[in-house]
Amino acid sequence: MSVDTSPRTTTWTYVEGEWLSGNPPLIGPTSHAMWLGSTVFDGARWFDGIAPDLDLHCQRINRSAVAMGLKPVKTSQEIEALAWEGIGKFDGKTPIYIKPMYWGEHGSPGSVVAVDAESTRFALCLFEAPLGGNGGITLTVSPFRRPSPETAMTDAKAGSLYPNSGRMILEARSRGFNNALVRDMNGNVVETASSNVFTVKDGIVYTPVANRTFLAGITRARVIGLLRQEGFDVREETLSVEQFMAADEIFTTGNYSKVVSVNRLDDREFQEGPVARKALELYMDWAHGRSASEE
């Protein structure tokens, strides 16, 4: 039986000068990307008429391309302009995920394993995707680890990194949890399988220091800055599982769902905490251009 390849929500993709609806066939069986994984992407969000930090996401996709050995064929400004053009194709009622992508079509001369930078292709895909995270999530410590920069393309938002995250999530779900708390090869907590993570103890906010084993996200940086402006003591440190288990509250940040509380870590239960609520409030106020005087 054939697999239905149509997208699950309304989708538009820009490729080679035109907008195509649905899920256009772009990568063939001989493409380097399909065969050997030379794909990078980024993800921004549109909701309520705004696209927070869209410019930074468009800049990061080009950095990821270079790290993968690809050649950016669009400037970040061109990608941003195309994103706004694509947003106009939707009805404006449902949040949108904005996904610029680069991939390699051919291997380099003399070694098919290495990508040929001159064969780089670009697409920009937008699709409807409601913001998630309502009600909080549950986490379990994953038996799987994040790789180090010496063993994987950790400096890029590379598609090849995500099967490892996928197996973390599937393993966690097999034990009744939504997601996984993930460590690096040294046993230090670095993130969840799909987002950055924060812990709060005695009013101090902690988040794993960016050690190049995980993607220190744009939303993570934004939340750190907003909390510090609000007067919170936010520290980037090397953190252990034991520190998370002893926390007063835990929350995650990420582009897909912004700020989400954790209500369980293995056998320890948590309530939605005041810092997580404040972080989300500060983020949304910043994103909508509101100031404290307007509240």
XYZ file of C-alpha atoms in Angstrom:
295
model
C 0.000 0.000 0.000
C 1.400 3.399 -0.968
C 2.042 6.054 1.660
C 0.035 9.268 1.513
C 2.684 11.986 1.010
C 0.326 14.945 1.287
C 1.078 17.324 4.172
C -1.114 17.176 7.249
C -1.785 20.920 7.308
C -1.913 23.724 4.746
C 1.598 24.061 3.311
C 3.382 26.327 0.839
C 6.963 25.878 -0.369
C 9.143 28.297 -2.299
C 11.699 26.625 -4.537
C 13.561 27.810 -7.629
C 11.524 30.968 -8.067
C 7.986 29.740 -7.480
C 5.544 28.913 -4.689
C 4.132 25.388 -4.713
C 1.312 24.089 -2.546
C 1.306 20.737 -0.798
C 4.405 18.535 -0.632
C 6.306 18.920 -3.923
C 8.816 16.157 -4.824
C 12.199 17.872 -4.513
C 14.728 15.217 -3.465
C 15.318 12.122 -5.596
C 16.965 8.800 -4.739
C 20.333 9.912 -6.142
C 20.341 13.239 -4.278
C 23.199 13.577 -1.813
C 20.736 14.786 0.827
C 18.585 11.664 0.631
C 21.511 9.286 0.394
C 24.065 10.872 2.716
C 22.161 13.387 4.827
C 23.515 16.792 3.748
C 20.503 18.758 5.010
C 20.228 21.778 7.294
C 17.145 23.722 8.271
C 15.872 26.326 10.666
C 12.512 27.089 12.189
C 10.814 30.374 12.980
C 7.238 31.063 13.997
C 4.431 33.340 12.886
C 1.415 33.948 15.131
C -0.829 36.902 16.028
C 0.588 38.828 13.078
C 4.190 38.637 14.339
C 7.267 36.510 13.613
C 9.597 36.889 16.637
C 13.329 36.826 15.827
C 12.654 35.838 12.224
C 15.786 37.705 11.178
C 17.957 35.678 13.556
C 16.558 32.389 12.287
C 17.263 33.457 8.706
C 20.834 34.295 9.668
C 21.351 30.980 11.456
C 20.270 28.847 8.492
C 23.132 30.314 6.460
C 25.610 29.600 9.265
C 24.340 26.020 9.411
C 24.807 25.676 5.655
C 28.435 26.735 5.883
C 29.059 24.345 8.792
C 27.631 21.492 6.693
C 29.902 22.371 3.772
C 27.066 23.829 1.698
C 27.015 27.184 -0.070
C 24.242 29.609 0.952
C 22.463 30.756 -2.195
C 20.191 33.299 -0.482
C 21.052 36.137 1.850
C 19.325 36.167 5.220
C 17.453 39.285 4.115
C 16.181 37.508 1.000
C 14.996 34.558 3.078
C 13.211 36.869 5.510
C 11.447 38.701 2.689
C 10.353 35.398 1.136
C 9.021 34.253 4.513
C 6.745 37.287 4.768
C 5.638 36.689 1.179
C 4.738 33.118 2.062
C 2.917 34.123 5.244
C 0.557 36.139 3.054
C -0.643 32.912 1.411
C -2.316 31.716 4.624
C -5.616 32.795 6.150
C -3.963 34.332 9.237
C -5.958 32.248 11.710
C -3.481 29.498 12.630
C 0.163 29.827 13.734
C 2.716 28.977 11.052
C 6.054 27.181 11.196
C 8.635 28.816 8.895
C 11.303 26.371 7.718
C 14.152 27.477 5.420
C 16.264 24.561 4.164
C 19.462 23.878 2.270
C 20.650 20.542 0.950
C 23.249 19.097 -1.367
C 22.296 17.487 -4.661
C 25.650 15.879 -5.517
C 28.788 14.544 -3.886
C 32.069 16.316 -4.457
C 34.427 15.158 -7.204
C 36.664 12.373 -5.942
C 34.538 11.550 -2.891
C 30.797 11.097 -3.068
C 30.616 11.147 0.736
C 31.581 14.828 0.897
C 28.944 17.184 -0.457
C 29.617 19.360 -3.503
C 28.967 22.904 -2.269
C 28.223 24.062 -5.803
C 25.213 21.717 -5.891
C 23.488 23.390 -2.934
C 19.717 23.806 -3.280
C 17.338 25.984 -1.246
C 13.686 25.763 -0.293
C 11.483 27.656 2.137
C 8.556 25.678 3.530
C 5.732 27.179 5.590
C 2.956 25.136 7.171
C 0.213 25.616 9.722
C 1.165 24.367 13.196
C -0.572 25.462 16.420
C 1.638 26.454 19.351
C 1.949 23.515 21.752
C 2.925 22.921 25.344
C -0.364 23.666 27.091
C -0.649 21.733 30.337
C 3.063 21.083 30.690
C 5.152 18.054 29.787
C 6.743 15.081 31.511
C 10.419 14.150 31.226
C 12.564 11.131 31.939
C 16.344 10.924 31.903
C 17.336 9.440 28.547
C 19.811 6.568 28.290
C 21.007 8.163 25.046
C 23.487 11.046 24.878
C 24.192 14.136 22.791
C 27.358 13.848 20.673
C 30.353 16.121 20.981
C 31.598 18.461 18.216
C 34.327 15.936 17.424
C 31.768 13.245 16.582
C 28.845 15.040 14.906
C 27.790 18.235 13.136
C 26.704 19.905 16.394
C 27.435 23.463 15.199
C 24.672 23.240 12.582
C 20.930 22.713 12.819
C 21.454 19.595 10.759
C 18.801 17.056 9.877
C 21.301 14.274 10.581
C 21.227 15.091 14.313
C 17.495 14.544 14.698
C 17.218 10.733 14.403
C 19.111 10.612 17.716
C 16.574 13.014 19.241
C 13.770 10.973 17.722
C 14.896 7.766 19.370
C 15.169 9.623 22.693
C 11.529 10.657 22.404
C 10.335 7.210 21.322
C 12.181 5.559 24.192
C 10.741 8.083 26.665
C 7.216 7.531 25.325
C 7.625 3.785 25.692
C 7.952 4.452 29.432
C 5.010 6.863 29.619
C 6.776 10.238 29.306
C 6.389 13.021 26.736
C 10.056 13.831 26.250
C 13.538 13.151 27.585
C 16.115 14.997 29.659
C 19.382 14.541 27.787
C 23.005 14.471 28.897
C 26.254 14.985 27.005
C 29.015 12.381 26.813
C 30.355 13.576 30.180
C 27.020 12.975 31.913
C 26.019 16.625 32.258
C 22.460 17.711 31.446
C 22.357 19.788 28.247
C 18.768 19.900 26.931
C 15.650 17.856 26.293
C 15.347 15.821 23.118
C 13.702 18.761 21.351
C 14.197 21.961 23.374
C 16.444 23.856 25.746
C 15.857 23.438 29.462
C 15.956 25.597 32.595
C 15.778 24.817 36.290
C 14.976 27.106 39.221
C 16.284 26.703 42.778
C 15.734 29.220 45.585
C 14.809 31.911 43.060
C 17.950 31.454 40.934
C 17.476 30.364 37.331
C 19.954 27.901 35.864
C 20.397 26.585 32.339
C 23.111 24.320 30.900
C 26.111 26.236 29.645
C 26.440 26.209 25.866
C 29.227 23.655 25.386
C 28.664 23.011 21.649
C 27.046 19.612 22.235
C 23.557 21.077 21.789
C 21.869 23.900 19.932
C 21.784 26.909 22.263
C 18.594 28.263 20.801
C 17.438 31.710 19.765
C 14.401 31.515 22.062
C 16.685 30.358 24.893
C 18.865 33.442 24.472
C 15.824 35.690 24.250
C 14.338 34.292 27.490
C 17.669 34.585 29.318
C 17.907 38.238 28.317
C 14.314 39.047 29.250
C 14.581 37.377 32.657
C 17.809 39.214 33.430
C 16.231 42.526 32.426
C 13.424 41.723 34.853
C 15.978 41.281 37.645
C 16.297 37.500 37.784
C 19.674 35.923 38.485
C 20.153 33.642 35.460
C 23.240 31.435 35.436
C 24.635 29.291 32.632
C 26.448 26.435 34.335
C 27.393 22.776 34.082
C 24.404 20.993 35.618
C 23.748 17.457 36.848
C 20.643 15.296 36.845
C 20.656 15.556 40.633
C 20.321 19.338 40.424
C 17.278 18.956 38.194
C 15.711 16.430 40.548
C 16.199 18.872 43.450
C 14.805 21.874 41.562
C 11.843 23.994 42.613
C 10.647 24.149 39.023
C 11.750 23.147 35.528
C 10.735 24.632 32.199
C 11.789 24.417 28.580
C 12.219 26.930 25.797
C 12.106 26.431 22.064
C 10.849 28.007 18.915
C 8.054 25.507 18.421
C 6.208 26.048 21.741
C 8.154 28.960 23.305
C 8.051 28.373 27.115
C 6.647 25.140 28.566
C 6.540 23.981 32.182
C 7.692 20.511 33.224
C 5.293 18.826 35.639
C 7.189 15.579 36.130
C 10.783 14.365 35.917
C 10.922 10.595 36.412
C 9.302 10.042 39.845
C 9.474 13.693 40.935
C 6.375 15.823 40.337
C 6.417 19.610 39.862
C 3.844 22.366 39.793
C 3.894 25.057 37.150
C 6.199 27.608 38.735
C 6.155 31.400 38.903
C 9.399 31.773 36.945
C 8.097 29.743 33.999
C 4.883 31.776 33.977
C 6.886 34.996 34.116
C 9.236 33.852 31.357
C 6.304 33.163 29.030
C 4.649 36.467 29.942
C 7.854 38.402 29.309
C 8.430 36.637 26.005
C 4.929 37.255 24.709
C 4.975 40.887 25.844
C 8.304 41.395 24.065
C 7.098 39.580 20.932
C 3.937 41.710 20.745
C 5.865 44.899 21.430
C 4.129 45.521 24.731
C 5.722 47.305 27.668
C 4.973 47.005 31.363
C 3.224 50.392 31.252
C 0.629 48.965 28.857
C -0.480 46.223 31.229
